[in-house]
Coordinates of C-alpha atoms (C1' of nucleotides) in Angstrom, one line a residue:
Chain I
M1259 CA 2.4 19.6 22.1
V1260 CA 1.9 16.5 20.1
V1261 CA 5.2 15.2 18.7
T1262 CA 5.3 12.3 16.3
R1263 CA 8.1 10.8 14.3
F1264 CA 8.9 8.5 11.5
A1265 CA 12.0 6.4 12.1
P1266 CA 13.0 4.3 9.1
S1267 CA 16.1 2.2 8.9
P1268 CA 17.9 2.9 5.7
T1269 CA 18.0 -0.5 4.2
G1270 CA 16.2 0.1 1.0
Y1271 CA 13.6 2.2 -0.8
L1272 CA 10.6 3.5 1.1
H1273 CA 7.8 1.1 0.6
V1274 CA 4.0 1.3 1.0
G1275 CA 4.0 0.0 4.5
G1276 CA 6.6 2.5 5.7
A1277 CA 5.0 5.3 3.9
R1278 CA 1.7 4.5 5.5
T1279 CA 3.3 4.6 8.9
A1280 CA 4.9 7.9 8.1
L1281 CA 1.6 9.3 6.8
F1282 CA -0.4 8.5 10.0
N1283 CA 2.2 10.0 12.2
W1284 CA 2.4 13.1 9.9
L1285 CA -1.4 13.4 9.8
L1286 CA -1.7 13.3 13.6
A1287 CA 1.0 16.0 14.0
K1288 CA -0.8 18.2 11.4
K1289 CA -4.2 17.6 12.9
M1290 CA -3.0 18.5 16.4
G1291 CA -0.8 21.4 15.3
G1292 CA 2.2 19.4 16.5
K1293 CA 5.5 18.5 15.2
F1294 CA 6.7 15.7 12.9
I1295 CA 10.3 14.4 13.3
L1296 CA 12.3 12.3 10.8
R1297 CA 14.9 10.1 12.4
I1298 CA 17.2 7.7 10.7
E1299 CA 17.7 4.4 12.5
D1300 CA 21.0 3.4 11.1
T1301 CA 22.3 1.2 14.0
D1302 CA 22.7 -1.9 11.9
T1303 CA 26.0 -1.3 10.1
K1304 CA 25.7 -4.4 8.1
R1305 CA 22.3 -3.8 6.5
N1306 CA 22.4 0.0 5.9
T1307 CA 23.1 1.1 2.3
P1308 CA 24.6 4.5 1.8
T1309 CA 22.0 5.8 -0.7
A1310 CA 18.9 4.5 1.1
A1311 CA 18.5 7.3 3.6
Q1312 CA 18.5 9.9 0.8
Q1313 CA 16.1 7.8 -1.3
V1314 CA 13.7 7.5 1.6
M1315 CA 13.8 11.3 2.1
D1316 CA 13.2 11.9 -1.6
D1317 CA 10.2 9.6 -1.5
L1318 CA 8.8 11.3 1.6
Q1319 CA 9.2 14.6 -0.2
W1320 CA 7.5 13.4 -3.3
L1321 CA 4.6 12.4 -1.1
G1322 CA 4.6 15.8 0.5
L1323 CA 5.4 14.4 3.9
N1324 CA 7.7 17.2 5.1
W1325 CA 9.3 17.0 8.5
D1326 CA 9.7 19.7 11.0
E1327 CA 12.9 18.3 12.4
G1328 CA 15.4 15.9 11.0
P1329 CA 18.1 15.3 8.5
G1330 CA 18.6 18.1 6.1
I1331 CA 16.9 20.7 8.2
G1332 CA 18.2 20.1 11.7
G1333 CA 16.4 21.0 14.9
E1334 CA 16.9 21.3 18.6
N1335 CA 16.9 17.6 19.2
G1336 CA 19.6 16.5 16.8
P1337 CA 21.5 14.8 15.5
Y1338 CA 18.8 12.8 13.7
L1339 CA 21.0 9.9 12.6
Q1340 CA 21.3 7.4 15.3
S1341 CA 24.8 6.5 14.2
E1342 CA 25.8 10.0 15.4
R1343 CA 24.2 9.6 18.8
R1344 CA 26.5 6.9 20.2
D1345 CA 27.7 8.8 23.2
I1346 CA 24.1 9.5 24.3
Y1347 CA 23.2 5.8 24.2
D1348 CA 26.5 4.9 25.9
K1349 CA 25.6 7.1 28.8
Y1350 CA 22.2 5.5 29.4
I1351 CA 23.6 2.0 29.0
Q1352 CA 26.2 2.8 31.6
Q1353 CA 23.5 4.1 33.9
L1354 CA 21.6 0.9 33.6
L1355 CA 24.8 -1.1 34.3
D1356 CA 25.6 1.1 37.3
E1357 CA 22.2 0.6 38.8
G1358 CA 22.3 -3.1 38.3
K1359 CA 19.5 -3.0 35.8
A1360 CA 21.6 -4.4 33.0
Y1361 CA 24.5 -6.8 32.8
Y1362 CA 27.2 -8.1 30.5
C1363 CA 27.0 -11.3 28.5
F1364 CA 29.6 -13.1 26.5
E1365 CA 27.9 -16.0 24.7
T1366 CA 29.0 -16.9 21.2
P1367 CA 26.3 -17.2 18.6
E1368 CA 26.7 -21.0 18.8
E1369 CA 26.1 -21.0 22.6
L1370 CA 23.1 -18.8 22.1
A1371 CA 21.7 -21.2 19.5
A1372 CA 22.0 -24.0 21.9
I1373 CA 20.0 -22.1 24.5
R1374 CA 17.4 -21.4 21.9
D1375 CA 17.1 -25.0 20.9
E1376 CA 16.6 -26.1 24.4
A1377 CA 13.8 -23.5 24.8
A1378 CA 12.2 -24.8 21.6
K1379 CA 12.4 -28.4 22.9
A1380 CA 10.7 -27.4 26.2
K1381 CA 8.0 -25.6 24.0
K1382 CA 8.7 -22.3 25.8
A1383 CA 9.6 -18.8 24.7
L1384 CA 13.3 -18.1 24.6
V1385 CA 14.2 -16.5 27.9
Y1386 CA 17.9 -15.8 28.5
P1387 CA 19.0 -17.5 31.7
R1388 CA 20.0 -14.5 33.8
P1389 CA 23.1 -15.2 36.0
A1390 CA 22.7 -15.0 39.8
T1391 CA 25.6 -12.5 40.0
Y1392 CA 26.4 -10.2 37.2
P1393 CA 29.8 -10.4 35.5
T1394 CA 32.3 -7.8 36.6
L1395 CA 34.5 -5.5 34.6
D1396 CA 37.3 -8.0 35.1
D1397 CA 35.2 -10.7 33.5
V1398 CA 34.6 -8.4 30.6
E1399 CA 38.3 -8.0 30.1
K1400 CA 38.8 -11.7 30.4
A1401 CA 36.1 -12.4 27.8
K1402 CA 37.6 -9.8 25.5
S1403 CA 41.0 -11.4 25.8
E1404 CA 39.5 -14.8 24.9
G1405 CA 37.9 -13.2 21.8
R1406 CA 34.4 -13.5 23.1
P1407 CA 31.7 -11.1 22.1
V1408 CA 30.6 -8.6 24.8
V1409 CA 27.0 -7.5 24.9
V1410 CA 24.8 -5.8 27.4
R1411 CA 21.4 -7.2 28.4
F1412 CA 18.6 -5.4 30.1
A1413 CA 17.3 -7.3 33.2
M1414 CA 13.5 -7.4 32.6
P1415 CA 11.6 -6.9 35.9
G1416 CA 9.7 -10.1 36.6
T1417 CA 6.2 -8.6 36.7
D1418 CA 3.2 -8.9 34.4
V1419 CA 2.9 -6.1 31.9
V1420 CA -0.1 -4.3 30.7
I1421 CA 0.3 -2.4 27.4
T1422 CA -2.2 0.3 26.8
D1423 CA -2.7 0.8 23.1
V1424 CA -5.0 3.2 21.4
V1425 CA -6.0 0.6 18.8
R1426 CA -6.1 -2.6 20.8
G1427 CA -7.0 -1.4 24.3
E1428 CA -5.2 -3.2 27.1
V1429 CA -3.0 -6.1 26.2
N1430 CA -1.7 -8.4 28.9
V1431 CA 1.7 -10.0 28.8
A1432 CA 2.7 -12.5 31.5
A1433 CA 5.9 -12.0 33.4
G1434 CA 8.5 -14.4 32.0
E1435 CA 7.2 -14.1 28.4
I1436 CA 9.8 -11.4 27.6
G1437 CA 13.3 -12.4 28.3
D1438 CA 16.3 -10.2 29.1
F1439 CA 17.0 -8.6 25.7
I1440 CA 20.2 -7.1 24.4
V1441 CA 20.6 -3.3 24.6
Q1442 CA 24.1 -3.0 23.4
K1443 CA 25.6 -5.1 20.6
S1444 CA 29.1 -6.5 20.5
D1445 CA 30.0 -3.8 18.0
G1446 CA 29.1 -1.2 20.6
F1447 CA 26.0 0.0 18.8
P1448 CA 22.7 0.1 20.8
T1449 CA 20.0 -2.3 19.6
Y1450 CA 16.8 -0.9 18.2
H1451 CA 15.0 -1.3 21.5
M1452 CA 17.5 0.9 23.4
A1453 CA 17.9 3.6 20.8
V1454 CA 14.2 3.9 20.1
V1455 CA 13.3 4.4 23.8
I1456 CA 16.1 6.9 24.4
D1457 CA 15.4 8.9 21.3
D1458 CA 11.7 9.1 21.7
E1459 CA 12.2 10.4 25.2
L1460 CA 14.9 12.9 24.4
M1461 CA 13.1 14.1 21.3
G1462 CA 9.9 14.6 23.2
V1463 CA 7.8 12.1 21.1
T1464 CA 4.3 11.9 22.6
H1465 CA 2.6 9.5 20.2
I1466 CA 4.0 6.5 18.5
I1467 CA 2.1 5.1 15.6
R1468 CA 3.8 1.9 14.3
G1469 CA 3.1 -1.5 12.8
Q1470 CA 1.6 -4.3 14.7
E1471 CA 4.9 -6.1 14.4
H1472 CA 6.1 -3.9 17.2
L1473 CA 3.3 -4.8 19.6
M1474 CA 5.3 -7.5 21.3
N1475 CA 8.3 -5.2 21.6
T1476 CA 6.3 -2.8 23.7
P1477 CA 6.5 -4.5 27.1
G1478 CA 10.3 -4.4 26.8
H1479 CA 10.2 -0.7 25.7
Q1480 CA 8.0 0.2 28.6
A1481 CA 10.2 -1.6 31.1
L1482 CA 13.1 0.3 29.7
Q1483 CA 11.3 3.5 30.1
D1484 CA 10.5 2.7 33.7
A1485 CA 14.1 1.7 34.5
L1486 CA 15.4 5.0 33.0
G1487 CA 12.7 7.1 34.6
F1488 CA 11.2 8.2 31.2
R1489 CA 7.7 9.2 30.3
R1490 CA 5.5 6.7 28.5
P1491 CA 4.3 7.9 25.1
T1492 CA 0.9 6.9 23.7
Y1493 CA 1.1 3.9 21.5
A1494 CA -1.0 3.0 18.5
H1495 CA -0.2 -0.3 16.8
M1496 CA -1.7 -0.4 13.3
S1497 CA -2.8 -3.4 11.5
V1498 CA -0.6 -4.8 8.8
T1499 CA -1.2 -4.3 5.1
V1500 CA -1.1 -7.6 3.3
S1501 CA -0.6 -8.3 -0.4
E1502 CA -2.8 -10.3 -2.8
S1503 CA -0.3 -13.1 -2.7
G1504 CA -0.8 -13.4 1.0
G1505 CA 1.4 -12.3 3.9
K1506 CA 2.8 -9.0 4.7
L1507 CA 3.2 -6.6 1.8
S1508 CA 7.0 -6.6 1.5
K1509 CA 9.8 -5.5 -0.7
R1510 CA 10.5 -9.1 -1.6
E1511 CA 7.3 -9.0 -3.6
R1512 CA 9.0 -7.7 -6.7
P1513 CA 11.8 -10.2 -6.9
K1514 CA 9.4 -12.9 -6.1
A1515 CA 7.1 -11.9 -9.0
L1516 CA 10.1 -11.8 -11.4
K1517 CA 11.4 -15.2 -10.3
N1518 CA 8.0 -16.9 -10.6
F1519 CA 7.6 -15.4 -14.1
I1520 CA 11.0 -16.6 -15.3
K1521 CA 10.3 -20.0 -13.9
S1522 CA 6.8 -20.2 -15.3
R1523 CA 7.8 -19.3 -18.9
S1524 CA 9.7 -22.0 -20.6
E1525 CA 10.4 -19.8 -23.6
I1526 CA 12.7 -17.6 -21.4
N1527 CA 16.2 -18.7 -21.8
V1528 CA 17.8 -17.9 -18.4
D1529 CA 21.3 -17.9 -19.9
E1530 CA 20.4 -15.0 -22.1
L1531 CA 19.6 -12.9 -19.0
V1532 CA 23.2 -12.9 -17.9
G1533 CA 24.6 -9.4 -17.9
I1534 CA 21.3 -7.5 -17.9
G1535 CA 21.5 -4.8 -15.2
G1536 CA 25.0 -6.2 -14.6
I1537 CA 24.0 -9.5 -13.1
T1538 CA 26.5 -12.3 -13.2
A1539 CA 25.8 -15.9 -14.1
E1540 CA 26.3 -17.0 -10.5
Q1541 CA 24.0 -14.3 -9.1
L1542 CA 21.3 -15.2 -11.7
E1543 CA 21.5 -18.9 -11.0
S1544 CA 21.3 -18.3 -7.3
F1545 CA 18.3 -15.9 -7.7
V1546 CA 16.3 -18.3 -9.9
K1547 CA 16.9 -21.0 -7.3
G1548 CA 15.5 -18.7 -4.7
K1549 CA 18.7 -18.5 -2.7
T1550 CA 19.6 -14.9 -3.0
I1551 CA 18.0 -11.7 -4.1
P1552 CA 19.8 -9.2 -6.4
D1553 CA 19.6 -5.5 -5.9
M1554 CA 16.4 -3.7 -7.0
P1555 CA 17.9 -1.9 -10.1
I1556 CA 18.9 -5.4 -11.4
I1557 CA 15.5 -6.7 -10.8
D1558 CA 14.0 -3.8 -12.6
A1559 CA 16.3 -4.1 -15.6
I1560 CA 15.5 -7.8 -16.0
A1561 CA 11.8 -7.3 -15.7
K1562 CA 11.9 -4.5 -18.3
H1563 CA 14.0 -6.7 -20.6
I1564 CA 11.5 -9.5 -20.6
G1565 CA 8.5 -7.2 -20.7
L1566 CA 7.2 -8.0 -17.2
K1567 CA 5.3 -5.4 -15.2
L1568 CA 6.3 -5.9 -11.6
P1569 CA 3.8 -5.1 -8.8
E1570 CA 4.5 -1.7 -7.3
I1571 CA 5.7 -1.9 -3.7
N1572 CA 8.1 1.0 -3.2
I1573 CA 6.9 4.5 -3.4
V1574 CA 9.1 5.2 -6.4
D1575 CA 7.5 2.3 -8.2
F1576 CA 4.2 4.1 -8.0
F1577 CA 5.8 7.3 -9.2
K1578 CA 7.2 5.5 -12.2
S1579 CA 3.8 3.9 -13.0
G1580 CA 2.2 7.3 -13.2
Y1581 CA 0.4 7.6 -9.9
L1582 CA 0.0 11.0 -8.3
P1583 CA 1.3 11.6 -4.8
E1584 CA -2.2 12.9 -3.9
T1585 CA -3.6 9.5 -4.8
M1586 CA -1.1 7.7 -2.7
I1587 CA -1.7 9.9 0.3
N1588 CA -5.4 9.5 0.0
F1589 CA -5.3 5.8 -0.6
M1590 CA -2.7 4.8 2.0
G1591 CA -4.6 6.9 4.5
L1592 CA -7.6 4.6 4.0
L1593 CA -5.6 1.4 4.6
G1594 CA -6.8 0.4 8.1
W1595 CA -8.5 3.7 8.7
S1596 CA -11.8 5.2 7.7
T1597 CA -13.9 8.2 8.1
S1598 CA -17.1 8.1 10.1
D1599 CA -19.2 9.1 7.1
D1600 CA -18.1 7.0 4.2
R1601 CA -16.0 9.6 2.6
E1602 CA -13.2 8.2 0.5
I1603 CA -11.9 10.5 -2.1
M1604 CA -10.4 13.4 -0.1
Q1605 CA -8.1 16.3 -0.6
L1606 CA -5.2 16.5 1.8
A1607 CA -6.7 19.3 3.9
E1608 CA -9.8 17.3 4.3
Q1609 CA -7.9 14.3 5.3
I1610 CA -6.0 16.2 8.0
E1611 CA -9.2 17.8 9.2
C1612 CA -11.0 14.5 9.8
F1613 CA -8.1 12.5 11.0
D1614 CA -8.7 10.7 14.3
L1615 CA -6.4 8.1 15.9
K1616 CA -9.3 6.3 17.4
R1617 CA -10.6 5.3 14.0
L1618 CA -7.6 3.0 13.2
A1619 CA -8.9 -0.5 12.4
K1620 CA -7.8 -3.6 14.2
S1621 CA -7.9 -6.0 11.4
N1622 CA -5.4 -6.4 8.5
S1623 CA -6.1 -4.8 5.2
L1624 CA -5.3 -5.9 1.7
F1625 CA -3.6 -3.6 -0.7
D1626 CA -6.2 -3.4 -3.6
R1627 CA -4.5 -2.2 -6.7
K1628 CA -7.7 -1.9 -8.7
K1629 CA -9.1 0.5 -6.2
L1630 CA -5.9 2.5 -6.2
L1631 CA -6.2 2.9 -10.0
S1632 CA -9.7 4.2 -9.6
F1633 CA -8.5 6.7 -6.9
N1634 CA -5.8 7.8 -9.3
T1635 CA -8.3 8.4 -12.1
E1636 CA -10.3 10.5 -9.7
H1637 CA -7.3 12.5 -8.4
I1638 CA -6.1 13.3 -11.9
R1639 CA -9.5 14.8 -12.4
L1640 CA -9.5 16.7 -9.1
V1641 CA -6.0 17.9 -8.6
G1642 CA -6.3 21.0 -10.8
E1643 CA -4.4 22.1 -13.9
E1644 CA -1.3 23.5 -12.4
K1645 CA -0.6 20.7 -9.9
L1646 CA -1.4 18.1 -12.6
L1647 CA 1.1 19.7 -14.9
A1648 CA 3.8 19.8 -12.3
N1649 CA 3.2 16.2 -11.5
F1650 CA 3.2 15.3 -15.2
K1651 CA 6.5 17.1 -15.7
N1652 CA 8.1 15.3 -12.7
Y1653 CA 6.8 12.0 -14.1
L1654 CA 8.2 12.6 -17.6
Q1655 CA 11.6 13.4 -16.2
E1656 CA 11.6 10.4 -13.9
I1657 CA 10.9 8.0 -16.8
N1658 CA 13.0 10.0 -19.3
S1659 CA 10.2 10.4 -21.7
P1660 CA 10.4 11.9 -25.2
L1661 CA 7.6 14.2 -24.2
N1662 CA 10.2 16.1 -22.2
A1663 CA 10.7 18.1 -25.4
A1664 CA 7.2 19.6 -25.1
D1665 CA 6.6 23.0 -23.6
D1666 CA 4.0 23.6 -20.9
E1667 CA 1.3 24.6 -23.3
L1668 CA 1.6 21.4 -25.3
L1669 CA 1.8 19.4 -22.1
K1670 CA -1.4 21.0 -20.9
R1671 CA -3.1 20.1 -24.2
F1672 CA -2.0 16.5 -23.8
L1673 CA -3.5 16.5 -20.3
T1674 CA -6.8 18.0 -21.3
A1675 CA -7.1 15.8 -24.4
N1676 CA -6.7 12.8 -22.1
A1677 CA -9.2 13.8 -19.4
G1678 CA -10.3 10.6 -17.8
A1679 CA -6.9 8.9 -18.0
R1680 CA -6.2 6.5 -15.2
T1681 CA -2.5 7.2 -14.8
L1682 CA 0.1 9.7 -16.2
A1683 CA 1.6 6.7 -17.9
D1684 CA -1.6 6.4 -20.0
V1685 CA -1.3 10.0 -21.1
E1686 CA 2.4 9.6 -21.9
V1687 CA 2.0 6.5 -24.0
K1688 CA -0.9 7.9 -25.9
C1689 CA 1.0 11.1 -26.8
R1690 CA 4.3 9.6 -27.8
F1691 CA 3.3 9.6 -31.5
V1692 CA 3.6 13.3 -31.5
F1693 CA 7.4 13.0 -31.0
V1694 CA 8.0 10.3 -33.6
E1695 CA 9.4 11.4 -36.9
N1696 CA 6.8 11.4 -39.7
D1697 CA 8.4 8.5 -41.5
A1698 CA 9.2 6.5 -38.4
I1699 CA 5.7 5.5 -37.4
Q1700 CA 5.5 1.9 -36.1
Y1701 CA 2.3 0.4 -37.3
D1702 CA 0.6 -2.0 -34.9
E1703 CA -0.1 -5.2 -36.8
K1704 CA -3.6 -5.7 -35.3
A1705 CA -4.5 -2.1 -36.0
V1706 CA -3.5 -2.4 -39.6
K1707 CA -5.5 -5.6 -40.1
K1708 CA -8.6 -4.4 -38.2
V1709 CA -8.8 -0.9 -39.6
L1710 CA -6.7 -0.2 -42.6
M1711 CA -7.2 -3.4 -44.5
K1712 CA -11.0 -3.5 -43.9
G1713 CA -13.5 -2.3 -46.5
N1714 CA -12.7 0.9 -48.3
A1715 CA -10.6 2.3 -45.5
L1716 CA -7.7 3.3 -47.7
E1717 CA -10.1 5.0 -50.1
I1718 CA -11.5 7.0 -47.3
L1719 CA -8.1 7.9 -46.1
A1720 CA -7.1 9.1 -49.6
E1721 CA -10.3 11.2 -49.6
I1722 CA -9.4 12.7 -46.2
R1723 CA -6.0 13.5 -47.5
S1724 CA -7.2 15.4 -50.5
R1725 CA -9.8 17.3 -48.5
F1726 CA -7.2 18.2 -45.8
A1727 CA -4.8 19.4 -48.4
A1728 CA -7.5 21.7 -49.7
M1729 CA -8.3 23.3 -46.3
E1730 CA -7.7 27.0 -46.2
E1731 CA -7.7 27.7 -42.5
I1732 CA -6.7 24.9 -40.2
T1733 CA -8.5 24.7 -36.9
A1734 CA -9.6 21.9 -34.7
E1735 CA -13.2 22.8 -35.4
G1736 CA -12.6 22.9 -39.1
I1737 CA -11.0 19.4 -39.0
E1738 CA -13.9 18.1 -37.0
K1739 CA -16.5 19.5 -39.4
L1740 CA -14.6 18.2 -42.4
L1741 CA -14.4 14.7 -41.0
R1742 CA -18.1 14.6 -39.9
D1743 CA -19.2 15.9 -43.2
L1744 CA -17.2 13.2 -44.9
A1745 CA -18.7 10.5 -42.8
E1746 CA -22.2 11.8 -43.5
E1747 CA -21.6 11.9 -47.3
K1748 CA -20.3 8.4 -47.3
E1749 CA -23.2 7.3 -45.0
V1750 CA -20.9 5.7 -42.5
G1751 CA -20.3 6.2 -38.8
L1752 CA -17.6 8.6 -37.8
G1753 CA -15.5 5.6 -36.7
K1754 CA -15.0 4.5 -40.3
V1755 CA -13.4 7.8 -41.0
A1756 CA -11.6 8.5 -37.7
Q1757 CA -10.0 5.1 -37.2
P1758 CA -8.0 4.8 -40.5
L1759 CA -6.8 8.4 -40.0
R1760 CA -5.8 7.5 -36.4
V1761 CA -3.8 4.5 -37.5
A1762 CA -2.2 6.6 -40.2
I1763 CA -1.0 9.3 -37.9
C1764 CA 0.0 7.3 -34.8
G1765 CA 0.3 3.7 -35.9
N1766 CA -2.3 2.2 -33.7
T1767 CA -6.0 2.5 -32.6
I1768 CA -5.3 4.3 -29.4
S1769 CA -4.7 8.0 -29.3
P1770 CA -6.3 11.2 -27.9
P1771 CA -9.5 12.3 -29.7
I1772 CA -8.8 12.4 -33.4
F1773 CA -9.5 16.1 -34.2
E1774 CA -7.2 17.1 -31.4
S1775 CA -4.6 14.6 -32.5
V1776 CA -4.5 16.0 -36.0
D1777 CA -4.3 19.5 -34.7
I1778 CA -1.5 18.8 -32.4
I1779 CA 0.9 17.3 -34.9
G1780 CA -0.2 19.8 -37.5
M1781 CA -1.5 19.5 -41.0
E1782 CA 1.9 19.2 -42.6
S1783 CA 2.8 16.1 -40.6
T1784 CA -0.6 14.7 -40.9
L1785 CA -0.4 14.8 -44.7
K1786 CA 3.0 13.3 -44.7
R1787 CA 1.9 10.5 -42.4
I1788 CA -1.2 9.8 -44.6
D1789 CA 1.0 9.6 -47.7
K1790 CA 3.4 7.3 -46.0
T1791 CA 0.5 5.0 -44.9
L1792 CA -1.1 5.0 -48.3
E1793 CA 2.1 4.2 -50.0
K1794 CA 3.0 1.4 -47.6
F1795 CA -0.4 -0.4 -47.6
S1796 CA -2.0 0.4 -50.9
E1797 CA -0.3 -2.1 -53.1
A1798 CA -1.2 -5.0 -50.8
Chain P
rG1198 C1' 5.8 -25.2 18.8
rG1199 C1' 5.1 -20.8 22.3
rU1200 C1' 3.1 -15.7 23.1
rC1201 C1' 0.0 -11.9 21.3
rC1202 C1' -3.5 -9.8 17.8
rC1203 C1' -7.6 -10.2 14.4
rA1204 C1' -12.5 -12.1 12.0
rU1205 C1' -19.1 -8.0 8.1
rC1206 C1' -20.1 -8.5 0.4
rG1207 C1' -14.5 -11.0 -4.2
rU1208 C1' -11.7 -6.4 -2.0
rC1209 C1' -11.5 -1.8 1.3
rU1210 C1' -14.8 -0.8 5.0
rA1211 C1' -19.5 1.6 8.1
rG1212 C1' -22.1 -0.4 12.0
rU1213 C1' -19.3 -3.4 17.6
rC1214 C1' -17.2 0.3 23.1
rG1215 C1' -22.7 2.4 25.3
rG1216 C1' -27.4 -4.6 22.3
rG1217 C1' -33.3 -2.7 19.3
rC1218 C1' -33.1 2.8 14.2
rC1219 C1' -29.5 -3.2 10.3
rU1220 C1' -35.2 -6.4 5.7
rA1221 C1' -26.6 -4.6 7.3
rG1222 C1' -24.9 1.3 4.4
rG1223 C1' -20.9 3.2 1.1
rA1224 C1' -16.7 2.5 -2.3
rC1225 C1' -13.7 -0.6 -5.7
rA1226 C1' -14.2 -4.9 -8.7
rC1227 C1' -17.7 -7.8 -11.3
rC1228 C1' -22.3 -8.5 -14.5
rG1229 C1' -26.2 -6.1 -17.6
rG1230 C1' -27.7 -1.7 -20.3
rG1231 C1' -26.7 3.3 -22.2
rU1232 C1' -23.4 7.2 -24.3
rU1233 C1' -19.3 7.2 -27.9
rU1234 C1' -14.3 8.8 -33.3
rU1235 C1' -10.2 4.6 -30.4
rC1236 C1' -8.6 3.8 -25.3
rA1237 C1' -10.1 5.7 -21.0
rA1238 C1' -13.8 8.4 -18.8
rC1239 C1' -19.1 9.1 -18.0
rC1240 C1' -24.6 7.6 -16.9
rC1241 C1' -28.4 3.9 -15.3
rG1242 C1' -29.4 -0.8 -13.2
rG1243 C1' -27.9 -5.5 -10.8
rC1244 C1' -25.2 -9.4 -8.0
rA1245 C1' -23.0 -9.9 -3.3
rA1246 C1' -21.4 -10.4 3.6
rC1247 C1' -22.4 -10.5 9.7
rA1248 C1' -16.8 -17.7 9.6
rG1249 C1' -19.2 -22.0 12.6
rG1250 C1' -21.3 -23.6 17.2
rG1251 C1' -23.0 -22.7 22.0
rG1252 C1' -24.8 -19.2 25.6
rU1253 C1' -26.7 -14.2 28.0
rU1254 C1' -31.2 -11.3 26.7
rC1255 C1' -38.0 -9.7 25.4
rG1256 C1' -34.3 -8.7 21.5
rA1257 C1' -27.2 -9.9 19.2
rA1258 C1' -23.4 -8.2 13.5
rU1259 C1' -23.0 -5.9 18.3
rC1260 C1' -21.9 -8.9 25.1
rC1261 C1' -19.5 -14.0 26.9
rC1262 C1' -17.3 -19.0 25.8
rC1263 C1' -15.5 -22.7 22.4
rU1264 C1' -14.1 -24.2 17.5
rU1265 C1' -12.1 -22.8 12.9
rG1266 C1' -9.5 -19.5 9.9
rG1267 C1' -5.9 -15.5 9.1
rG1268 C1' -1.8 -12.4 10.8
rA1269 C1' 2.4 -10.6 13.8
rC1270 C1' 6.4 -11.7 16.9
rU1271 C1' 9.6 -15.5 18.5
rA1272 C1' 17.6 -12.1 16.2
rC1273 C1' 23.9 -9.0 18.6
rC1274 C1' 17.2 -6.6 12.1
rA1275 C1' 14.6 -2.5 12.8

RNA sequence: GGUCCCAUCGUCUAGUCGGGCCUAGGACACCGGGUUUUCAACCCGGCAACAGGGGUUCGAAUCCCCUUGGGACUACCA
């Protein structure tokens, strides 16, 4: 059976790169009728944050990437948090030690840095100078008493290595290129290399799809597998997704965008930003100078304060911007992968059906936000009324929208009235006017100037008001007929009638179709808003 | 610097393994036009690429070499 896994380290939100990795592993498992495991690689006690693992799981769930085994649901190969598997790693590390395939080291960071410098000077890769005879347990005790760090290194066999990779074919790495690497850190935790090899073996992982950044780790992993008598899983190293600004698409993108914006705008007084999102003056100064990066919620708060839209990187960012999970799945699945027949817009079932590991691309791909937008437009159209509604409700809750007050029926009307919207955010913004008090409409300056103050717009608005007031039965069709008739009588285009009315009821020139808009807020509110508008702008 | 990986329209890519069907296909973006009560959507049309140089071959986007360019790694991070 095919077993794949996604193994994030809980250091932050799930970002596009990680989600894409998860997706391909998930897709392969689904396609082959196999199993998809979630494992949390929390062996770095310094970098882990307590909420990150949960956030990552929430994000995976939002995307619909459910796991068959892992945190929250368990499974026969648990525990699924590496921090809870210490005894397992210890056992294998001991085995390596016993068999002379690993040895203790006691260098301080400074001594290690010196070795590194020397290697750099000699223009060679850093290879740890393996001692002729390995330190004994007595040496370990002695080092400990001297306060030296104790680590365990794996003794790389001195043979050339051939990596067989589904994407890249055979990759040759010369002996001596990969030095003896650490398998157990001085805090007793295994390194990534050790933990990943053991867990993949024990959990029965058959296929490992991961980023290209791991390609050069593979010789070490294979050597470890051989030393421990493990199977070799099938590897597929995917190309990297790069951003418009060049380089790997990373979580640093957002802070970077914010910093650059602050620096580029002289009108922004940095001192006034202190306190926003809880940032201190020192943190802010350090951030603007590019020395440190504040936490994401602080970044978000400041960006919001100065009205800057940050590029979406984390999966939640896309959620908050009104993208559908269906869009993200479809789009990420096409980053460095393609169908054989030019299909692009696909439903999930179709995507699973045609998934093929062999079609992973070798070259890097750029994350094209414009194309993502167009995919979202398409999926909003395709996803179906019920799913769209569910997505919309999730979204409204996530952003804490005033539209949360609407019932399902109303929400559905919003959605159908906005067919063709690019994001759920577009729909939300366009429908907010419904939940504003009749006397609290904010008039957009440009809209007033361009529409209300032009020609006889106010006259027409007054005429609409009196005709509306005289309507006996109020229906969307009736409203439409009334407005069309009026336009015809006045011998003007419908725009001359619809636009003043639109500005009157929602304060700007952008809203759902006008007949629908009037019908949604109701005739009573419409009349009140027209009165208010007439009153406010007539004397001018 | 060292090691490894990659290279087709502005972007994502098909075609590369198994040379001819490629006067290089699709999608997004862009430009022009149409539809239209705003925004969006929608319809029609257009622009646009085999990084450069050598080979191999009757024939190369496809195979080989070099150059150039891009990327990853180079941690007691994963």
